[in-house]
Coordinates of C-alpha atoms in Angstrom, one line a residue:
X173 CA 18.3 13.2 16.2
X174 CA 15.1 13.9 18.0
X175 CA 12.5 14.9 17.3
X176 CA 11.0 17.7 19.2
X177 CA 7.9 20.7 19.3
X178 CA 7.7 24.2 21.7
X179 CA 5.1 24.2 23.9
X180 CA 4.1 27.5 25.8
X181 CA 2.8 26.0 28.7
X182 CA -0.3 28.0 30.1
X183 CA 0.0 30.5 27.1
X184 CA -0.5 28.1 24.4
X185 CA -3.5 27.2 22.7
X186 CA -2.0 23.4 21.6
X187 CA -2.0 20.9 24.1
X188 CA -0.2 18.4 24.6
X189 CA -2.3 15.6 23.5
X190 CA -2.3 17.1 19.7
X191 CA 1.2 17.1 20.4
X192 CA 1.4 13.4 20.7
X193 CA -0.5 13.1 17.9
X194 CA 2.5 14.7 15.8
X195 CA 4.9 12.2 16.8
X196 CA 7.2 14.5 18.7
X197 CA 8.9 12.9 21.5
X198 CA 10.2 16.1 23.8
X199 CA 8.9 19.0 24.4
X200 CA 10.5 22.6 24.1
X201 CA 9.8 25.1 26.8
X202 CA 10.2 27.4 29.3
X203 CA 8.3 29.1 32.5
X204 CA 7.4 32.1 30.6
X205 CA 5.0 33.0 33.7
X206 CA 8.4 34.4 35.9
X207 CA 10.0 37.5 35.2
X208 CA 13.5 38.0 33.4
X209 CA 15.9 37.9 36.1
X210 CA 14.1 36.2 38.9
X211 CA 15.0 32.5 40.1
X212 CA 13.2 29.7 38.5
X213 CA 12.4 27.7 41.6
X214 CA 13.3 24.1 41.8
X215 CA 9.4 23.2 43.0
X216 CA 7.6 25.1 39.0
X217 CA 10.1 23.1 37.2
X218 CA 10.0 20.1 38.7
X219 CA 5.9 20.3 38.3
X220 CA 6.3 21.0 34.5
X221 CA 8.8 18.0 34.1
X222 CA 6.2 15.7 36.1
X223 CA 3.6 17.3 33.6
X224 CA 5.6 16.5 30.7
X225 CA 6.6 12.9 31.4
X226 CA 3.1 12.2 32.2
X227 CA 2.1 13.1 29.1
X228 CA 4.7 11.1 27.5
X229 CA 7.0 13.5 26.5
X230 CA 11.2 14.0 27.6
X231 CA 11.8 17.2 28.9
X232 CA 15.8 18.3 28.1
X233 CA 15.5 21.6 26.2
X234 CA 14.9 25.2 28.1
X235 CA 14.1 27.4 25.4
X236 CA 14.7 30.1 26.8
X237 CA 16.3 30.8 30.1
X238 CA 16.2 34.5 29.6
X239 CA 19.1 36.9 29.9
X240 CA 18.2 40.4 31.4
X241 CA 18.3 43.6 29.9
X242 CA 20.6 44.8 32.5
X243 CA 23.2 42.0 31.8
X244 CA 22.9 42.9 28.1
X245 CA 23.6 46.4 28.5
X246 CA 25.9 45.7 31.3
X247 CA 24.3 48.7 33.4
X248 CA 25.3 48.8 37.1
X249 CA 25.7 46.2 39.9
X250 CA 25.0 42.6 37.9
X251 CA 26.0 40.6 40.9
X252 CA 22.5 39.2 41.8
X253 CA 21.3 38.9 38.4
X254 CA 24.0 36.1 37.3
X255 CA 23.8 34.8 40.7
X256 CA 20.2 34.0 39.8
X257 CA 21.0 32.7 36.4
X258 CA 22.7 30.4 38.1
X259 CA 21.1 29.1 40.5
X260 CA 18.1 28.7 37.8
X261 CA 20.8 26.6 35.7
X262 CA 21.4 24.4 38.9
X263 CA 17.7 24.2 39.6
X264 CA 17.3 23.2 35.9
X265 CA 20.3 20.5 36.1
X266 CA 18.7 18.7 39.4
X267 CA 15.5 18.4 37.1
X268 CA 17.5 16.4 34.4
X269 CA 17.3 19.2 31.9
X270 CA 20.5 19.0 29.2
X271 CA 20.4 22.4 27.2
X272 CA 19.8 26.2 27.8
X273 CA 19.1 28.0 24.7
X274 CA 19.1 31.9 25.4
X275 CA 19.9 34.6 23.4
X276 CA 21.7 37.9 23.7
X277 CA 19.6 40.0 21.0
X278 CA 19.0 43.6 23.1
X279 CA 14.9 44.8 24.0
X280 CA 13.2 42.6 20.8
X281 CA 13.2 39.1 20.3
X282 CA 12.5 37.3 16.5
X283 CA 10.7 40.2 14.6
X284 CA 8.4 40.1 12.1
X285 CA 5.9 43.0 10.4
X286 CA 3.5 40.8 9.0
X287 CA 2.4 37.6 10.8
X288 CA -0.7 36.7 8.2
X289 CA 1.2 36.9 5.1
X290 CA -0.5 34.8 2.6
X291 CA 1.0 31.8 0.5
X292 CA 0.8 31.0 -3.3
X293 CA -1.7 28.0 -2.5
X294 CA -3.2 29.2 0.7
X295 CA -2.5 29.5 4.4
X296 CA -0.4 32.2 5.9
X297 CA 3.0 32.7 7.1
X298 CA 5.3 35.7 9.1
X299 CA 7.1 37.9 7.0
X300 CA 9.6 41.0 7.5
X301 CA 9.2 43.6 5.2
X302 CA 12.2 46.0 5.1
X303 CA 10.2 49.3 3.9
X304 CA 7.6 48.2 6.9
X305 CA 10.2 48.1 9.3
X306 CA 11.1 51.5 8.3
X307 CA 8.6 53.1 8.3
X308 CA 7.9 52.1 11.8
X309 CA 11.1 53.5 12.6
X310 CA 10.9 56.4 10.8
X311 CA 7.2 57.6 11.4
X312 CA 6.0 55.6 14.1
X313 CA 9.2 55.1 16.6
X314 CA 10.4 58.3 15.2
X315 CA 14.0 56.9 16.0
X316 CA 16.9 59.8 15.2
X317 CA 18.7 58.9 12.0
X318 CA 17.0 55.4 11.1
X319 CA 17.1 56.3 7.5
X320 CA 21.2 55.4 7.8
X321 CA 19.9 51.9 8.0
X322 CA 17.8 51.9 5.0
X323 CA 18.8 52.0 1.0
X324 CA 16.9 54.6 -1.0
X325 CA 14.6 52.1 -2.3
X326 CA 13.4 51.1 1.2
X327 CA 13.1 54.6 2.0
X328 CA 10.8 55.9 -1.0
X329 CA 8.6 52.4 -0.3
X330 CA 8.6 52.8 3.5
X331 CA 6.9 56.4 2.6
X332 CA 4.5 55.8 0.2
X333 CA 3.1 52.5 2.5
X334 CA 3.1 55.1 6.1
X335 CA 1.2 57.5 3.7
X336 CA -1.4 54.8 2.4
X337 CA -1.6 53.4 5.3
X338 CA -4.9 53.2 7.8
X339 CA -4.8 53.3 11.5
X340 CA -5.5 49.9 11.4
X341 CA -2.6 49.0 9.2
X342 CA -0.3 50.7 11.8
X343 CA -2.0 49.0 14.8
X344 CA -1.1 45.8 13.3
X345 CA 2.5 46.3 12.1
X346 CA 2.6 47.3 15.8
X347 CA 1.1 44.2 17.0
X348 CA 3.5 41.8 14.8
X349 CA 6.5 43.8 15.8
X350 CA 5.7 43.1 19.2
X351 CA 4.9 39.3 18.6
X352 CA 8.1 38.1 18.6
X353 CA 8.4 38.5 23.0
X354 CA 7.6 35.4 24.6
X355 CA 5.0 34.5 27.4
X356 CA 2.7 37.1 29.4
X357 CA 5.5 40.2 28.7
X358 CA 4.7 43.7 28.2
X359 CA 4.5 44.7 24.9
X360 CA 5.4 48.2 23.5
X361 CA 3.3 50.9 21.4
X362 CA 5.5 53.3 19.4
X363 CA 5.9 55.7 22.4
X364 CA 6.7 53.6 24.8
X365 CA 9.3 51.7 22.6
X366 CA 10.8 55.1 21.9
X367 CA 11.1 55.4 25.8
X368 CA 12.3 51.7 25.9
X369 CA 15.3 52.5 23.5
X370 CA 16.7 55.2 25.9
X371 CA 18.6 53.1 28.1
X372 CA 20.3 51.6 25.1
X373 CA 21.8 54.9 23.9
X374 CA 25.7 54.6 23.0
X375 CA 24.9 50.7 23.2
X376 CA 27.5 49.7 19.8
X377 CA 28.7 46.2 18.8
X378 CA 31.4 45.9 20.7
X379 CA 30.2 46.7 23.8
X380 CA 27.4 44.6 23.4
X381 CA 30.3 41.8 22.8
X382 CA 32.0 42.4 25.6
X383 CA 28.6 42.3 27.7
X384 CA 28.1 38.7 26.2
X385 CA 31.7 37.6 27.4
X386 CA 31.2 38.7 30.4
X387 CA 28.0 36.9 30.9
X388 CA 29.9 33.5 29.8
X389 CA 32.7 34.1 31.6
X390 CA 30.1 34.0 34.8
X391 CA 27.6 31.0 34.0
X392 CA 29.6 29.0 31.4
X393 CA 31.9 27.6 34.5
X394 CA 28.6 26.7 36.5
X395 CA 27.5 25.2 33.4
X396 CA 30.3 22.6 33.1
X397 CA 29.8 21.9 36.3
X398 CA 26.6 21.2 36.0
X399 CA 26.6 19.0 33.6
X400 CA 24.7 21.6 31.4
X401 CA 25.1 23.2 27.8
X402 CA 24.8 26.7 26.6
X403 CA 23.1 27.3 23.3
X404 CA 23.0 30.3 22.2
X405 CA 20.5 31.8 19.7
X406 CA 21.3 33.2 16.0
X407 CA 19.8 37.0 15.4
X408 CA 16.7 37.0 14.1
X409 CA 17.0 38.9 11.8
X410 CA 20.6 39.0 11.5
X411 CA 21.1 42.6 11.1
X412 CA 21.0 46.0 13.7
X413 CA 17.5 46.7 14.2
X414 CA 16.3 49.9 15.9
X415 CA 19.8 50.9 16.1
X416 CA 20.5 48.4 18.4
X417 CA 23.5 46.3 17.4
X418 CA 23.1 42.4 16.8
X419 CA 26.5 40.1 17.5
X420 CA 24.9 37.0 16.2
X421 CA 24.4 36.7 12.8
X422 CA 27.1 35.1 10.7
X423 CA 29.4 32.4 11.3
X424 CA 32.4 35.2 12.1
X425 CA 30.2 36.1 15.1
X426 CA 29.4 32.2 16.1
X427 CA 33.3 31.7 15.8
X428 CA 34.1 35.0 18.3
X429 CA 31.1 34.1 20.7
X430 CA 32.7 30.2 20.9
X431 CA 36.0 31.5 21.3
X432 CA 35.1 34.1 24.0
X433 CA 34.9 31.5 26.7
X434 CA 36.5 27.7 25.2
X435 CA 34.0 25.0 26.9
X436 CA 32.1 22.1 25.7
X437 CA 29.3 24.3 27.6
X438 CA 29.4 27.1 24.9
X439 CA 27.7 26.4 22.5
X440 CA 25.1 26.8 19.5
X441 CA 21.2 26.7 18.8
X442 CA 21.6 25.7 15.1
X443 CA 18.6 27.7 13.9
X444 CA 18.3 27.3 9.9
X445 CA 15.4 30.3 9.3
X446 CA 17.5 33.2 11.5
X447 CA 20.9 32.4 9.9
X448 CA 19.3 32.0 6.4
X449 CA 17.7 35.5 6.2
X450 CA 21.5 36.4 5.9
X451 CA 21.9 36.4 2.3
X452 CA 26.2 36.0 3.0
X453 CA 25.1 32.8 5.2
X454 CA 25.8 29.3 4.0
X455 CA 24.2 27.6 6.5
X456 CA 24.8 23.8 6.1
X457 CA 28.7 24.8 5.3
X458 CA 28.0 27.1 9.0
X459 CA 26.2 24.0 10.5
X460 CA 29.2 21.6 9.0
X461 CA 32.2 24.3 10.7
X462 CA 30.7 24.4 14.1
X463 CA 28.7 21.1 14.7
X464 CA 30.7 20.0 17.6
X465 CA 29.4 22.9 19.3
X466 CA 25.8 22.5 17.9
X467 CA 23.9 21.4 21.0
X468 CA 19.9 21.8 20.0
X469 CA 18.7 22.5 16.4
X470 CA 15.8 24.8 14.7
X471 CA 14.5 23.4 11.3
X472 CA 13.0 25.7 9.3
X473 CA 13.2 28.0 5.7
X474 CA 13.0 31.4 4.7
X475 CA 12.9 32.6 1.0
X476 CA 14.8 36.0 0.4
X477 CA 14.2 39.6 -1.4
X478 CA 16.6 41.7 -3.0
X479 CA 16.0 44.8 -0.3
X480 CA 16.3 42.6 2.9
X481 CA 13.1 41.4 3.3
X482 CA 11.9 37.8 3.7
X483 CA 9.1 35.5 4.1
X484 CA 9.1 31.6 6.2
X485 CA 9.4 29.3 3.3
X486 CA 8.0 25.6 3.2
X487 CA 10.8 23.7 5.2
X488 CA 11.7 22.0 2.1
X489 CA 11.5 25.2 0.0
X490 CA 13.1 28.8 0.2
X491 CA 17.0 29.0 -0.1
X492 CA 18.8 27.0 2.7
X493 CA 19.4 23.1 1.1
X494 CA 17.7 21.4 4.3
X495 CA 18.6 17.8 2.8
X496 CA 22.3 19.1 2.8
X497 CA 21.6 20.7 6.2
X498 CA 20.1 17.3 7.8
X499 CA 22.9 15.3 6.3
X500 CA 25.5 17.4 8.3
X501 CA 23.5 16.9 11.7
X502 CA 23.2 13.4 11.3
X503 CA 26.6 12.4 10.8
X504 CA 27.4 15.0 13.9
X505 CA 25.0 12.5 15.9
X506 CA 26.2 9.4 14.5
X507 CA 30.1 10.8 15.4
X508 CA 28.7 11.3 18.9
X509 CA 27.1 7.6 19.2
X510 CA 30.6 6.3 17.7
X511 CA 32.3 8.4 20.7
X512 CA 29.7 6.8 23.2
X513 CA 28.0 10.2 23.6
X514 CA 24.7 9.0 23.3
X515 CA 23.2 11.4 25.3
X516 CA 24.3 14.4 23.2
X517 CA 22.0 13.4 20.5
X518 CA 20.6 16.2 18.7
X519 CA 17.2 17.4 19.5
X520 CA 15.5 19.6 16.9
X521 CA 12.2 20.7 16.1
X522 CA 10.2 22.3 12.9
X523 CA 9.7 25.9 13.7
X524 CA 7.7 28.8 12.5
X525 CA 5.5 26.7 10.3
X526 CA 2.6 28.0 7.6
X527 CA -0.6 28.4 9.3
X528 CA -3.0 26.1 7.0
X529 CA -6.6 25.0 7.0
X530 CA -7.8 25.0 10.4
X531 CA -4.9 26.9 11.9
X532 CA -6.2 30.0 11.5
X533 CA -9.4 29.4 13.8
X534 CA -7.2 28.5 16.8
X535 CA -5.0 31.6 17.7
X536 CA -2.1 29.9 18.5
X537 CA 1.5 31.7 19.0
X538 CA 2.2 33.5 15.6
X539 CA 4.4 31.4 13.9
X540 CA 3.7 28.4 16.1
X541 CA 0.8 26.6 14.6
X542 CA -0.3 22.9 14.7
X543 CA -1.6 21.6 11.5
X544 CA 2.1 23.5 9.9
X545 CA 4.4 22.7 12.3
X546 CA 3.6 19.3 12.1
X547 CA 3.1 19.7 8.2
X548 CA 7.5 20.5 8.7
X549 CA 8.2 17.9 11.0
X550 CA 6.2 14.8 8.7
X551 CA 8.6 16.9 5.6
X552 CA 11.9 16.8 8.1
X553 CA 11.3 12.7 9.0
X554 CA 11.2 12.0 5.4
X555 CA 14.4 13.7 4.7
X556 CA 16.0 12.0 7.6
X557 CA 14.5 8.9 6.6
X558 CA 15.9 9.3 2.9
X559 CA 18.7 10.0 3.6
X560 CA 19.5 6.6 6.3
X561 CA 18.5 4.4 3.8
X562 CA 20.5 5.8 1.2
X563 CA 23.3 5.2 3.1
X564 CA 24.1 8.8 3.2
X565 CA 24.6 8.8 7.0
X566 CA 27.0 6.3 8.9
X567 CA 25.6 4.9 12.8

């Protein structure tokens, strides 16, 4: 496996000579600068991939090529828009780039309410509090029969926090809801997500399912052509979230999304935290049924609550078994080196790590911190490294 780290170009505050320092070997990214939908022009990556490699670092993870809204809803003419993804997958391919992670979750990316939660021993991590996230529906967005969503207990704790809480608190449960998008994107206040949710109206599960075939049905083909794999991103969380439907969050939805469109190009972004927050998920016996398919990997844990809600764990705490989860994606990558598949090797890297000691002063990404992340990737390496020696993985 290697070892990798997400780098936000421009937008981050980390650069890449820290990330040296960590022992990371490729870098994850993206050009978060261009708009969803629009080319990714052969000169921008090719300048990133020269800035990369001469910093020392390999270059064969996109994460993410972004899919537009349109394609998502599947709302009108969609010709140019998957002729652009593409020709951004060919642009990527001709700059040596392996893997496309993307995912298909509609108007919100990974969402938290609290990005400064605090730990037992200090530092911070993100959190999603279920009676938060109603009461942003409820009293903020205002969204039309959220309470369906919600148990009673949610509800009568979502109330009592809206009424206790300042304008302050709502600013920031605003502000953490809206961390989640990527790079220099609008972000929404309550009114303008209300607005935003309008073109999603009558948007159910399986029409968002068919949208997704259809959009592998177009690029998967270019894909194996290229040379290229798809990896598509779990649900984070995995459950419907301001009504909008979310088709990625169990291992029955992994099975139908890599049975819509049967390719060695369709594939999965193995991401430990987003399928753990499912409390039905096993997710080293979920990494074990589809690691053929398993084509880049997130390592990190999440520790659950009864009502839904959950917190970013150590990445040798909270409730996935990582050890287990390691062992199953190191014997995936030693099956490949048997096969002479060397090139398929694994690449993973720690994310959404604790913000600790001087992480707090530097403002990086939320959830992306230095002194953390590379607190989970020192943790990860020793469990790899344990479990070689012991024998418990055969080259």
């Amino acid at each position: 496996m290697i070892e990798g780290w997400r780098w936000y170009g421009g937008y981050d505050r980390i650069s890449l000579s820290e990330i040296a320092q960590t022992g990371a070997v490729s870098i994850v990214t993206a050009l978060h600068e261009i708009p969803y939908g629009q080319i990714w022009p052969r000169e921008t990556i090719a300048k990133t991939r020269a800035q990369l490699q001469g910093a020392g670092f390999a270059w064969t993870v996109v994460e993410s090529l972004p899919v537009h809204e349109a394609i998502k809803r599947g709302e009108g003419n969609l010709t140019e828009f998957f002729a652009n993804y593409r020709q951004s997958m060919a642009n990527l391919a001709a700059e040596g780039i392996k893997v496309i992670c993307y995912n298909f979750m509609p108007l919100l990316d990974w969402t938290r309410t609290d990005l400064t939660a605090p730990v037992a021993r200090g530092g911070t991590c993100l959190r999603f509090s279920a009676a938060k996230m109603a009461a942003f529906e409820l009293y903020m967005v205002q969204r039309p029969n959220a309470e369906e969503d919600y148990c009673e207990q949610v509800l009568a704790e979502a109330k009592r926090w809206f009424e206790a809480a300042t304008q302050p608190d709502l600013d920031r449960l605003t502000q953490s809801i809206m961390a989640g998008l990527p790079g220099a994107y609008d972000r929404y206040d309550p009114n303008g997500l209300r607005e935003a949710l309008l073109p999603y109206e009558g948007l159910d599960r399986a029409a968002l399912r068919q949208n997704h075939k259809r959009f592998l049905e177009e690029v998967v083909p270019a894909a194996e052509d290229l040379g290229l794999k798809l990896a598509v991103h779990p649900d984070d969380p995995p459950r419907d979230l301001l009504g909008l439907p979310r088709i990625v969050s169990d291992a029955d939805d992994i099975n139908w999304i890599l049975s819509a469109v049967e390719s060695p190009s369709n594939g999965l972004t193995l991401c430990s935290g987003s399928l753990g927050a499912n409390p039905k998920n096993d997710v080293p016996a979920i990494a074990e049924r589809f690691a053929g398919k398993v084509h880049f990997a997130h390592l990190r844990n999440v520790a659950k609550d009864p009502d839904g809600s959950f917190e970013e764990a150590a990445h040798l705490g909270g409730d996935t078994d990582m050890p287990a989860l390691l062992g199953v994606l190191l014997r995936e990558d030693a099956r490949r080196r048997r096969e002479g598949r060397a090139d398929d090797e694994i690449v993973f890297r720690p994310d959404h790590g604790h913000e600790l000691l001087t992480d707090a002063d530097r403002g990086a990404h939320p959830g992306y911190p230095l002194i953390g992340r590379m607190r989970g990737l020192a943790e990860l390496r020793g469990v790899i490294a344990g479990l070689t020696a012991a024998g418990a993985v055969t080259a």
